[in-house]
Amino acid sequence: MNLAIVSGKGGTGKTTVAVNLAAYMSRERDIRLLDADAEEPNAVLFFQADMSRDMAVSVMVPEILHEKCTRCRKCVEMCEYNALMMTRKGVLLSPDLCHSCGACMYVCPEKAILEKFRETGRIREYHCKAYPRLQVIEGDLHRGESRVTPVIDDVLSYAGPCTIIDAPPGTSCPVVETVKHADRVLVVTESTPFGLHDLKGVAAMLRLIRKPFQVVINRHGQGDDGVENWCKEEGIPVVLKIPFREDYARVIAGGGLLIEHFPRFREDMACLAKDLCGKGL
Amino acid sequence: MKILFPSVGNTLDSEMDNRFARADWFVVVDTETMESYALRNGEKEGGHGVGRVVAQYVVDADVDMVVAPQVGPKALTALESAGVKVITGKSGKIRHIVEELVADQ
């Protein structure tokens, strides 16, 4: 069972919920926490974790054999992403624009194009002594790379029987790629007009791809009732309200787990876990 | 030497456009004959990666140099790898820049 924790808006507390829920649930079962927020992975910061594996994520890009190339331009014309260009020196590749579709290689009449690997990110696996049944796996896209989905795909291939996925923020391709693999989705939002606006966006996306979801309202008590009222109108279940508290914020800012400091929060995670387990996680 | 300028208009007396790949026009000047012509930028409304498409046009137009207020990273890498000299940080009327460049030579 895969649970994806998403948020339309960034900074709503997606990672807070993911790391605490994963740590809490790992006390009774093996849990894999996948950090798919590969442009800024940070879940592991909440654990005193040791890295046990560090692997490359690679994509395929064309390699032009210039001595075979007759400069017919078929590859340049075929490339949907403008990654190939014809110059005085021959075909030139902009690797950052290549989507690894292989069409250039397919159309080349001279067989002057081969494929080679190009590293665009890393996958790291961590274990921590305090939570021996928890495994944290993060995807980390290299700086300057624009295509995050190959890294996300790789991270998600580590999904196990009981998996919690910390998704990237927003509603675009990286999030769709992440929730595609999820059986259940929790949307973390905050009770502000911005939170509501982005919740509507992510709700529309999840409905489009037919993923059922529930809502967690973070920093509850701050802002307004917009999110709660909208969820009520739409019939979307709100499974948890995390109160807005300064002592919570301090612990999170210090890289700590709320379940280790606040019995009330531990109970919140227990309820959430029970609710999720009752439905098969 | 053939120089290409991104331009808001289609004459030598037009101002340079602050954007390169999304400029309305490209004005090409041959500094030996002082002949010039304008190309309408069909990629102005293009999506992601438009800098690379425009770079291909520039290379195909057999231009030696691009002069612009600024050039985006994709167009810049492509132009430089293709052997086109790129000068940025210039602005104002194209005619003035051409005169300045010719005087410097």
mmCIF file of C-alpha atoms in Angstrom:
data_model
loop_
_atom_site.group_PDB
_atom_site.id
_atom_site.type_symbol
_atom_site.label_atom_id
_atom_site.label_comp_id
_atom_site.label_asym_id
_atom_site.label_seq_id
_atom_site.Cartn_x
_atom_site.Cartn_y
_atom_site.Cartn_z
ATOM 1 C CA MET A 1 0.000 0.000 0.000
ATOM 2 C CA ASN A 2 1.377 3.369 -1.044
ATOM 3 C CA LEU A 3 0.318 6.559 0.686
ATOM 4 C CA ALA A 4 1.334 9.779 -1.054
ATOM 5 C CA ILE A 5 1.428 12.964 0.980
ATOM 6 C CA VAL A 6 0.955 15.951 -1.292
ATOM 7 C CA SER A 7 0.226 19.654 -0.990
ATOM 8 C CA GLY A 8 -0.877 22.069 -3.638
ATOM 9 C CA LYS A 9 0.984 24.825 -1.874
ATOM 10 C CA GLY A 10 4.596 24.469 -0.766
ATOM 11 C CA GLY A 11 5.484 24.885 2.900
ATOM 12 C CA THR A 12 2.186 23.603 4.293
ATOM 13 C CA GLY A 13 3.724 20.809 6.363
ATOM 14 C CA LYS A 14 3.755 17.885 3.949
ATOM 15 C CA THR A 15 7.157 16.700 5.123
ATOM 16 C CA THR A 16 6.206 17.200 8.799
ATOM 17 C CA VAL A 17 3.266 14.842 8.373
ATOM 18 C CA ALA A 18 5.266 12.360 6.277
ATOM 19 C CA VAL A 19 8.257 12.012 8.614
ATOM 20 C CA ASN A 20 6.202 11.855 11.807
ATOM 21 C CA LEU A 21 3.687 9.396 10.424
ATOM 22 C CA ALA A 22 6.459 7.211 8.994
ATOM 23 C CA ALA A 23 8.427 7.236 12.262
ATOM 24 C CA TYR A 24 5.315 6.530 14.314
ATOM 25 C CA MET A 25 4.109 3.675 12.120
ATOM 26 C CA SER A 26 7.577 2.101 11.899
ATOM 27 C CA ARG A 27 7.327 1.196 15.576
ATOM 28 C CA GLU A 28 5.021 -1.666 14.597
ATOM 29 C CA ARG A 29 5.865 -2.477 11.025
ATOM 30 C CA ASP A 30 8.463 -2.043 8.276
ATOM 31 C CA ILE A 31 7.979 1.331 6.649
ATOM 32 C CA ARG A 32 9.635 2.848 3.638
ATOM 33 C CA LEU A 33 9.612 6.603 3.478
ATOM 34 C CA LEU A 34 10.288 7.788 -0.067
ATOM 35 C CA ASP A 35 11.287 11.420 -0.438
ATOM 36 C CA ALA A 36 10.110 12.183 -3.968
ATOM 37 C CA ASP A 37 10.517 15.925 -3.534
ATOM 38 C CA ALA A 38 13.714 15.488 -5.519
ATOM 39 C CA GLU A 39 14.348 19.150 -6.214
ATOM 40 C CA GLU A 40 14.698 19.774 -2.482
ATOM 41 C CA PRO A 41 14.746 16.491 -0.548
ATOM 42 C CA ASN A 42 14.690 17.131 3.207
ATOM 43 C CA ALA A 43 12.870 14.272 4.945
ATOM 44 C CA VAL A 44 16.126 12.684 6.095
ATOM 45 C CA LEU A 45 17.068 15.829 8.028
ATOM 46 C CA PHE A 46 14.528 14.830 10.685
ATOM 47 C CA PHE A 47 16.385 11.602 11.502
ATOM 48 C CA GLN A 48 19.872 10.903 12.754
ATOM 49 C CA ALA A 49 20.333 8.654 9.762
ATOM 50 C CA ASP A 50 23.258 6.825 8.207
ATOM 51 C CA MET A 51 23.501 6.530 4.468
ATOM 52 C CA SER A 52 23.687 2.904 3.394
ATOM 53 C CA ARG A 53 23.562 3.280 -0.385
ATOM 54 C CA ASP A 54 24.156 6.064 -2.888
ATOM 55 C CA MET A 55 23.268 5.352 -6.512
ATOM 56 C CA ALA A 56 23.176 7.306 -9.752
ATOM 57 C CA VAL A 57 20.027 8.137 -11.707
ATOM 58 C CA SER A 58 20.777 8.286 -15.396
ATOM 59 C CA VAL A 59 18.847 9.100 -18.529
ATOM 60 C CA MET A 60 19.712 8.194 -22.115
ATOM 61 C CA VAL A 61 20.895 10.924 -24.471
ATOM 62 C CA PRO A 62 22.035 10.635 -28.087
ATOM 63 C CA GLU A 63 25.685 10.422 -29.000
ATOM 64 C CA ILE A 64 26.353 11.679 -32.522
ATOM 65 C CA LEU A 65 28.983 9.849 -34.564
ATOM 66 C CA HIS A 66 30.147 12.872 -36.544
ATOM 67 C CA GLU A 67 32.185 10.851 -39.050
ATOM 68 C CA LYS A 68 29.022 8.996 -40.132
ATOM 69 C CA CYS A 69 26.739 12.080 -40.132
ATOM 70 C CA THR A 70 25.796 13.435 -43.583
ATOM 71 C CA ARG A 71 24.087 16.527 -42.113
ATOM 72 C CA CYS A 72 20.682 15.577 -43.532
ATOM 73 C CA ARG A 73 19.008 17.287 -40.511
ATOM 74 C CA LYS A 74 16.376 14.563 -40.107
ATOM 75 C CA CYS A 75 17.209 14.241 -36.403
ATOM 76 C CA VAL A 76 17.086 18.015 -35.867
ATOM 77 C CA GLU A 77 13.674 18.219 -37.548
ATOM 78 C CA MET A 78 12.370 15.210 -35.627
ATOM 79 C CA CYS A 79 13.339 16.440 -32.160
ATOM 80 C CA GLU A 80 10.179 17.702 -30.473
ATOM 81 C CA TYR A 81 12.167 19.304 -27.660
ATOM 82 C CA ASN A 82 14.677 21.284 -29.762
ATOM 83 C CA ALA A 83 17.545 19.455 -28.145
ATOM 84 C CA LEU A 84 19.414 19.043 -31.440
ATOM 85 C CA MET A 85 20.804 21.785 -33.616
ATOM 86 C CA MET A 86 22.705 21.766 -36.910
ATOM 87 C CA THR A 87 25.852 23.869 -36.852
ATOM 88 C CA ARG A 88 28.922 24.315 -39.022
ATOM 89 C CA LYS A 89 30.589 21.698 -36.845
ATOM 90 C CA GLY A 90 27.748 19.188 -37.214
ATOM 91 C CA VAL A 91 24.816 18.173 -34.992
ATOM 92 C CA LEU A 92 24.958 19.724 -31.548
ATOM 93 C CA LEU A 93 23.083 18.323 -28.523
ATOM 94 C CA SER A 94 21.690 20.391 -25.638
ATOM 95 C CA PRO A 95 21.481 17.556 -23.104
ATOM 96 C CA ASP A 96 19.258 19.496 -20.684
ATOM 97 C CA LEU A 97 16.465 19.703 -23.274
ATOM 98 C CA CYS A 98 16.609 16.014 -24.287
ATOM 99 C CA HIS A 99 13.646 13.912 -23.111
ATOM 100 C CA SER A 100 15.372 10.597 -23.969
ATOM 101 C CA CYS A 101 12.677 9.597 -26.475
ATOM 102 C CA GLY A 102 15.183 8.086 -28.925
ATOM 103 C CA ALA A 103 13.374 9.455 -32.008
ATOM 104 C CA CYS A 104 16.593 10.983 -33.407
ATOM 105 C CA MET A 105 18.280 7.600 -33.345
ATOM 106 C CA TYR A 106 15.248 6.030 -35.000
ATOM 107 C CA VAL A 107 15.086 8.485 -37.934
ATOM 108 C CA CYS A 108 18.819 8.674 -38.644
ATOM 109 C CA PRO A 109 19.289 6.992 -42.048
ATOM 110 C CA GLU A 110 23.060 6.672 -41.495
ATOM 111 C CA LYS A 111 22.841 5.023 -38.059
ATOM 112 C CA ALA A 112 25.076 7.827 -36.899
ATOM 113 C CA ILE A 113 23.369 8.166 -33.525
ATOM 114 C CA LEU A 114 23.981 5.936 -30.522
ATOM 115 C CA GLU A 115 22.727 6.384 -26.971
ATOM 116 C CA LYS A 116 24.758 6.980 -23.851
ATOM 117 C CA PHE A 117 23.984 7.455 -20.174
ATOM 118 C CA ARG A 118 23.915 10.849 -18.537
ATOM 119 C CA GLU A 119 23.640 11.178 -14.765
ATOM 120 C CA THR A 120 20.949 13.639 -13.660
ATOM 121 C CA GLY A 121 20.555 12.776 -9.980
ATOM 122 C CA ARG A 122 21.206 10.401 -7.072
ATOM 123 C CA ILE A 123 19.130 7.961 -5.058
ATOM 124 C CA ARG A 124 20.236 7.604 -1.428
ATOM 125 C CA GLU A 125 19.116 5.045 1.071
ATOM 126 C CA TYR A 126 19.269 5.744 4.823
ATOM 127 C CA HIS A 127 18.722 3.834 8.049
ATOM 128 C CA CYS A 128 18.467 5.242 11.536
ATOM 129 C CA LYS A 129 19.166 3.598 14.884
ATOM 130 C CA ALA A 130 16.195 5.179 16.649
ATOM 131 C CA TYR A 131 13.752 3.742 14.107
ATOM 132 C CA PRO A 132 15.208 0.401 12.986
ATOM 133 C CA ARG A 133 12.147 -0.604 10.959
ATOM 134 C CA LEU A 134 12.200 2.619 8.965
ATOM 135 C CA GLN A 135 14.051 2.990 5.705
ATOM 136 C CA VAL A 136 14.340 6.437 4.129
ATOM 137 C CA ILE A 137 15.013 6.665 0.403
ATOM 138 C CA GLU A 138 15.507 10.048 -1.200
ATOM 139 C CA GLY A 139 15.801 11.222 -4.764
ATOM 140 C CA ASP A 140 18.089 14.181 -5.352
ATOM 141 C CA LEU A 141 18.072 15.941 -8.712
ATOM 142 C CA HIS A 142 21.396 17.543 -9.631
ATOM 143 C CA ARG A 143 21.420 21.336 -9.611
ATOM 144 C CA GLY A 144 20.646 22.858 -12.983
ATOM 145 C CA GLU A 145 18.779 19.798 -14.277
ATOM 146 C CA SER A 146 15.241 20.477 -15.439
ATOM 147 C CA ARG A 147 13.681 17.017 -15.707
ATOM 148 C CA VAL A 148 12.828 15.696 -12.281
ATOM 149 C CA THR A 149 10.507 12.854 -13.347
ATOM 150 C CA PRO A 150 13.248 10.267 -14.082
ATOM 151 C CA VAL A 151 14.556 10.722 -10.522
ATOM 152 C CA ILE A 152 11.026 10.448 -9.090
ATOM 153 C CA ASP A 153 10.395 7.290 -11.117
ATOM 154 C CA ASP A 154 13.563 5.764 -9.684
ATOM 155 C CA VAL A 155 12.671 6.686 -6.088
ATOM 156 C CA LEU A 156 9.203 5.221 -6.504
ATOM 157 C CA SER A 157 10.626 1.938 -7.733
ATOM 158 C CA TYR A 158 11.695 1.400 -4.087
ATOM 159 C CA ALA A 159 8.078 1.226 -2.902
ATOM 160 C CA GLY A 160 7.548 -1.680 -0.527
ATOM 161 C CA PRO A 161 4.506 -3.276 1.098
ATOM 162 C CA CYS A 162 4.080 -0.240 3.360
ATOM 163 C CA THR A 163 5.230 2.978 1.792
ATOM 164 C CA ILE A 164 4.811 6.646 2.617
ATOM 165 C CA ILE A 165 5.755 9.057 -0.139
ATOM 166 C CA ASP A 166 6.680 12.679 0.495
ATOM 167 C CA ALA A 167 5.610 14.219 -2.826
ATOM 168 C CA PRO A 168 6.889 17.375 -4.495
ATOM 169 C CA PRO A 169 4.677 20.436 -3.981
ATOM 170 C CA GLY A 170 2.345 21.820 -6.646
ATOM 171 C CA THR A 171 0.073 20.104 -9.154
ATOM 172 C CA SER A 172 2.298 19.623 -12.191
ATOM 173 C CA CYS A 173 4.098 16.650 -13.820
ATOM 174 C CA PRO A 174 6.342 15.703 -10.853
ATOM 175 C CA VAL A 175 3.293 15.446 -8.555
ATOM 176 C CA VAL A 176 1.218 13.536 -11.099
ATOM 177 C CA GLU A 177 4.170 11.173 -11.573
ATOM 178 C CA THR A 178 4.268 10.638 -7.800
ATOM 179 C CA VAL A 179 0.573 10.121 -7.082
ATOM 180 C CA LYS A 180 0.185 7.887 -10.129
ATOM 181 C CA HIS A 181 1.824 5.128 -8.057
ATOM 182 C CA ALA A 182 -0.150 5.832 -4.876
ATOM 183 C CA ASP A 183 -3.160 3.929 -3.595
ATOM 184 C CA ARG A 184 -4.123 6.666 -1.192
ATOM 185 C CA VAL A 185 -3.450 10.389 -1.063
ATOM 186 C CA LEU A 186 -3.331 12.816 1.853
ATOM 187 C CA VAL A 187 -3.407 16.496 0.935
ATOM 188 C CA VAL A 188 -1.779 18.748 3.527
ATOM 189 C CA THR A 189 -3.025 22.326 3.423
ATOM 190 C CA GLU A 190 -3.250 25.361 5.663
ATOM 191 C CA SER A 191 -6.303 27.422 6.556
ATOM 192 C CA THR A 192 -5.422 30.515 4.558
ATOM 193 C CA PRO A 193 -6.747 31.845 1.241
ATOM 194 C CA PHE A 194 -3.496 30.683 -0.409
ATOM 195 C CA GLY A 195 -3.906 27.241 1.112
ATOM 196 C CA LEU A 196 -7.472 27.033 -0.180
ATOM 197 C CA HIS A 197 -6.543 28.237 -3.649
ATOM 198 C CA ASP A 198 -3.823 25.617 -4.060
ATOM 199 C CA LEU A 199 -5.969 22.918 -2.406
ATOM 200 C CA LYS A 200 -8.582 23.505 -5.114
ATOM 201 C CA GLY A 201 -5.872 23.074 -7.736
ATOM 202 C CA VAL A 202 -4.553 19.823 -6.339
ATOM 203 C CA ALA A 203 -8.110 18.531 -5.758
ATOM 204 C CA ALA A 204 -8.965 19.179 -9.409
ATOM 205 C CA MET A 205 -5.822 17.315 -10.490
ATOM 206 C CA LEU A 206 -6.527 14.334 -8.214
ATOM 207 C CA ARG A 207 -10.127 14.109 -9.422
ATOM 208 C CA LEU A 208 -8.924 14.215 -13.007
ATOM 209 C CA ILE A 209 -6.692 11.190 -12.473
ATOM 210 C CA ARG A 210 -9.350 9.569 -10.236
ATOM 211 C CA LYS A 211 -7.368 9.351 -6.999
ATOM 212 C CA PRO A 212 -9.432 9.461 -3.817
ATOM 213 C CA PHE A 213 -7.949 11.785 -1.208
ATOM 214 C CA GLN A 214 -8.357 13.160 2.297
ATOM 215 C CA VAL A 215 -7.245 16.453 3.786
ATOM 216 C CA VAL A 216 -4.979 17.382 6.698
ATOM 217 C CA ILE A 217 -5.234 21.005 7.814
ATOM 218 C CA ASN A 218 -1.981 22.265 9.282
ATOM 219 C CA ARG A 219 -1.496 25.417 11.386
ATOM 220 C CA HIS A 220 -5.184 25.192 12.237
ATOM 221 C CA GLY A 221 -6.584 28.140 14.198
ATOM 222 C CA GLN A 222 -4.597 30.586 12.152
ATOM 223 C CA GLY A 223 -6.104 32.206 9.065
ATOM 224 C CA ASP A 224 -9.796 31.638 8.276
ATOM 225 C CA ASP A 225 -12.472 28.937 7.869
ATOM 226 C CA GLY A 226 -12.259 28.886 4.068
ATOM 227 C CA VAL A 227 -10.571 25.482 3.783
ATOM 228 C CA GLU A 228 -12.905 23.764 6.264
ATOM 229 C CA ASN A 229 -16.029 25.213 4.678
ATOM 230 C CA TRP A 230 -14.913 24.267 1.201
ATOM 231 C CA CYS A 231 -14.082 20.685 2.242
ATOM 232 C CA LYS A 232 -17.521 20.415 3.865
ATOM 233 C CA GLU A 233 -19.240 21.684 0.713
ATOM 234 C CA GLU A 234 -17.272 19.299 -1.492
ATOM 235 C CA GLY A 235 -17.685 16.311 0.831
ATOM 236 C CA ILE A 236 -13.917 15.899 1.234
ATOM 237 C CA PRO A 237 -13.007 14.259 4.571
ATOM 238 C CA VAL A 238 -10.697 16.262 6.850
ATOM 239 C CA VAL A 239 -8.846 13.543 8.767
ATOM 240 C CA LEU A 240 -6.580 15.706 10.926
ATOM 241 C CA LYS A 241 -6.247 19.289 12.107
ATOM 242 C CA ILE A 242 -2.796 20.166 13.419
ATOM 243 C CA PRO A 243 -3.023 23.237 15.661
ATOM 244 C CA PHE A 244 -0.898 26.322 15.057
ATOM 245 C CA ARG A 245 1.558 26.280 17.958
ATOM 246 C CA GLU A 246 4.854 28.017 18.450
ATOM 247 C CA ASP A 247 6.386 25.044 20.309
ATOM 248 C CA TYR A 248 5.603 22.807 17.312
ATOM 249 C CA ALA A 249 7.308 25.289 14.997
ATOM 250 C CA ARG A 250 10.409 25.389 17.209
ATOM 251 C CA VAL A 251 10.822 21.601 17.184
ATOM 252 C CA ILE A 252 10.339 21.396 13.407
ATOM 253 C CA ALA A 253 12.789 24.244 12.786
ATOM 254 C CA GLY A 254 15.332 22.395 14.949
ATOM 255 C CA GLY A 255 14.963 19.265 12.799
ATOM 256 C CA GLY A 256 13.059 17.339 15.480
ATOM 257 C CA LEU A 257 10.128 14.936 15.256
ATOM 258 C CA LEU A 258 6.915 16.193 16.846
ATOM 259 C CA ILE A 259 5.995 12.660 18.004
ATOM 260 C CA GLU A 260 9.079 12.655 20.245
ATOM 261 C CA HIS A 261 8.078 15.869 22.019
ATOM 262 C CA PHE A 262 4.296 16.122 22.121
ATOM 263 C CA PRO A 263 2.001 13.322 23.373
ATOM 264 C CA ARG A 264 -0.914 15.095 21.735
ATOM 265 C CA PHE A 265 0.755 14.945 18.354
ATOM 266 C CA ARG A 266 1.621 11.294 18.939
ATOM 267 C CA GLU A 267 -2.087 10.655 19.484
ATOM 268 C CA ASP A 268 -2.874 12.531 16.288
ATOM 269 C CA MET A 269 -0.490 10.243 14.385
ATOM 270 C CA ALA A 270 -2.000 7.204 16.128
ATOM 271 C CA CYS A 271 -5.477 8.222 14.920
ATOM 272 C CA LEU A 272 -4.208 8.874 11.430
ATOM 273 C CA ALA A 273 -2.346 5.540 11.354
ATOM 274 C CA LYS A 274 -5.405 3.707 12.656
ATOM 275 C CA ASP A 275 -7.591 5.324 10.055
ATOM 276 C CA LEU A 276 -5.124 4.436 7.313
ATOM 277 C CA CYS A 277 -4.527 0.873 8.569
ATOM 278 C CA GLY A 278 -8.243 0.256 8.868
ATOM 279 C CA LYS A 279 -8.264 0.864 5.140
ATOM 280 C CA GLY A 280 -5.333 -1.392 4.372
ATOM 281 C CA LEU A 281 -2.016 0.437 4.811
ATOM 282 C CA MET B 1 30.869 40.373 -40.944
ATOM 283 C CA LYS B 2 27.146 39.637 -40.485
ATOM 284 C CA ILE B 3 25.677 40.760 -37.173
ATOM 285 C CA LEU B 4 22.191 39.950 -35.902
ATOM 286 C CA PHE B 5 20.298 42.139 -33.438
ATOM 287 C CA PRO B 6 17.012 41.409 -31.653
ATOM 288 C CA SER B 7 14.824 44.389 -32.438
ATOM 289 C CA VAL B 8 11.479 45.971 -31.638
ATOM 290 C CA GLY B 9 11.152 47.159 -35.260
ATOM 291 C CA ASN B 10 12.308 46.154 -38.722
ATOM 292 C CA THR B 11 14.793 48.904 -39.625
ATOM 293 C CA LEU B 12 18.308 49.975 -38.718
ATOM 294 C CA ASP B 13 16.814 52.847 -36.738
ATOM 295 C CA SER B 14 14.829 50.530 -34.470
ATOM 296 C CA GLU B 15 15.728 49.999 -30.829
ATOM 297 C CA MET B 16 17.115 46.647 -29.730
ATOM 298 C CA ASP B 17 14.647 44.375 -27.936
ATOM 299 C CA ASN B 18 15.589 43.524 -24.367
ATOM 300 C CA ARG B 19 14.597 39.929 -24.981
ATOM 301 C CA PHE B 20 16.518 37.861 -27.493
ATOM 302 C CA ALA B 21 14.577 34.756 -28.467
ATOM 303 C CA ARG B 22 11.217 36.482 -27.946
ATOM 304 C CA ALA B 23 11.992 39.693 -29.794
ATOM 305 C CA ASP B 24 9.517 40.861 -32.472
ATOM 306 C CA TRP B 25 12.182 41.172 -35.156
ATOM 307 C CA PHE B 26 15.763 40.277 -35.943
ATOM 308 C CA VAL B 27 17.731 42.836 -37.904
ATOM 309 C CA VAL B 28 20.782 41.481 -39.755
ATOM 310 C CA VAL B 29 23.514 43.906 -40.844
ATOM 311 C CA ASP B 30 26.499 43.193 -43.094
ATOM 312 C CA THR B 31 29.201 45.525 -41.794
ATOM 313 C CA GLU B 32 31.197 45.374 -45.046
ATOM 314 C CA THR B 33 28.402 46.550 -47.347
ATOM 315 C CA MET B 34 26.209 48.148 -44.650
ATOM 316 C CA GLU B 35 23.267 46.296 -46.171
ATOM 317 C CA SER B 36 20.579 45.215 -43.767
ATOM 318 C CA TYR B 37 17.401 43.173 -43.712
ATOM 319 C CA ALA B 38 14.857 42.169 -41.109
ATOM 320 C CA LEU B 39 13.442 38.753 -40.208
ATOM 321 C CA ARG B 40 10.141 38.492 -38.367
ATOM 322 C CA ASN B 41 10.526 36.224 -35.318
ATOM 323 C CA GLY B 42 7.979 33.455 -35.819
ATOM 324 C CA GLU B 43 8.977 31.891 -32.482
ATOM 325 C CA LYS B 44 8.024 34.922 -30.394
ATOM 326 C CA GLU B 45 5.184 33.047 -28.672
ATOM 327 C CA GLY B 46 7.028 29.716 -28.592
ATOM 328 C CA GLY B 47 7.116 27.525 -25.503
ATOM 329 C CA HIS B 48 9.941 26.080 -23.434
ATOM 330 C CA GLY B 49 13.286 25.888 -25.211
ATOM 331 C CA VAL B 50 12.512 28.599 -27.758
ATOM 332 C CA GLY B 51 16.050 29.976 -27.361
ATOM 333 C CA ARG B 52 17.377 26.859 -29.033
ATOM 334 C CA VAL B 53 14.977 27.141 -31.984
ATOM 335 C CA VAL B 54 15.982 30.739 -32.552
ATOM 336 C CA ALA B 55 19.660 29.808 -32.240
ATOM 337 C CA GLN B 56 19.148 27.387 -35.134
ATOM 338 C CA TYR B 57 17.677 30.210 -37.266
ATOM 339 C CA VAL B 58 20.630 32.408 -36.435
ATOM 340 C CA VAL B 59 23.102 29.685 -37.381
ATOM 341 C CA ASP B 60 21.186 28.978 -40.603
ATOM 342 C CA ALA B 61 21.226 32.695 -41.496
ATOM 343 C CA ASP B 62 25.049 32.358 -41.530
ATOM 344 C CA VAL B 63 25.490 35.136 -39.003
ATOM 345 C CA ASP B 64 28.949 35.676 -37.434
ATOM 346 C CA MET B 65 27.915 37.652 -34.394
ATOM 347 C CA VAL B 66 24.878 38.346 -32.219
ATOM 348 C CA VAL B 67 24.646 41.644 -30.323
ATOM 349 C CA ALA B 68 21.865 41.984 -27.749
ATOM 350 C CA PRO B 69 21.046 43.542 -24.381
ATOM 351 C CA GLN B 70 20.874 39.995 -23.011
ATOM 352 C CA VAL B 71 20.678 36.421 -24.316
ATOM 353 C CA GLY B 72 18.994 33.577 -22.430
ATOM 354 C CA PRO B 73 21.115 30.641 -21.221
ATOM 355 C CA LYS B 74 19.827 28.105 -23.768
ATOM 356 C CA ALA B 75 20.320 30.370 -26.768
ATOM 357 C CA LEU B 76 23.707 31.502 -25.437
ATOM 358 C CA THR B 77 25.158 27.999 -25.010
ATOM 359 C CA ALA B 78 23.801 26.943 -28.382
ATOM 360 C CA LEU B 79 25.146 30.005 -30.215
ATOM 361 C CA GLU B 80 28.559 29.813 -28.597
ATOM 362 C CA SER B 81 28.909 26.080 -29.241
ATOM 363 C CA ALA B 82 27.942 26.721 -32.853
ATOM 364 C CA GLY B 83 30.769 29.240 -33.157
ATOM 365 C CA VAL B 84 28.674 32.422 -33.226
ATOM 366 C CA LYS B 85 30.208 35.273 -31.234
ATOM 367 C CA VAL B 86 27.762 36.755 -28.718
ATOM 368 C CA ILE B 87 28.056 40.244 -27.246
ATOM 369 C CA THR B 88 25.593 41.235 -24.536
ATOM 370 C CA GLY B 89 25.075 44.333 -22.413
ATOM 371 C CA LYS B 90 24.425 46.647 -25.373
ATOM 372 C CA SER B 91 21.206 48.574 -25.819
ATOM 373 C CA GLY B 92 19.782 51.442 -27.867
ATOM 374 C CA LYS B 93 19.414 52.067 -31.604
ATOM 375 C CA ILE B 94 20.871 49.374 -33.845
ATOM 376 C CA ARG B 95 22.456 51.960 -36.169
ATOM 377 C CA HIS B 96 24.445 53.444 -33.276
ATOM 378 C CA ILE B 97 25.703 50.066 -32.137
ATOM 379 C CA VAL B 98 26.775 49.161 -35.682
ATOM 380 C CA GLU B 99 28.687 52.449 -36.004
ATOM 381 C CA GLU B 100 30.314 51.844 -32.635
ATOM 382 C CA LEU B 101 31.359 48.307 -33.596
ATOM 383 C CA VAL B 102 32.696 49.388 -37.010
ATOM 384 C CA ALA B 103 34.702 52.199 -35.380
ATOM 385 C CA ASP B 104 36.214 49.720 -32.921
ATOM 386 C CA GLN B 105 37.404 47.389 -35.676
#
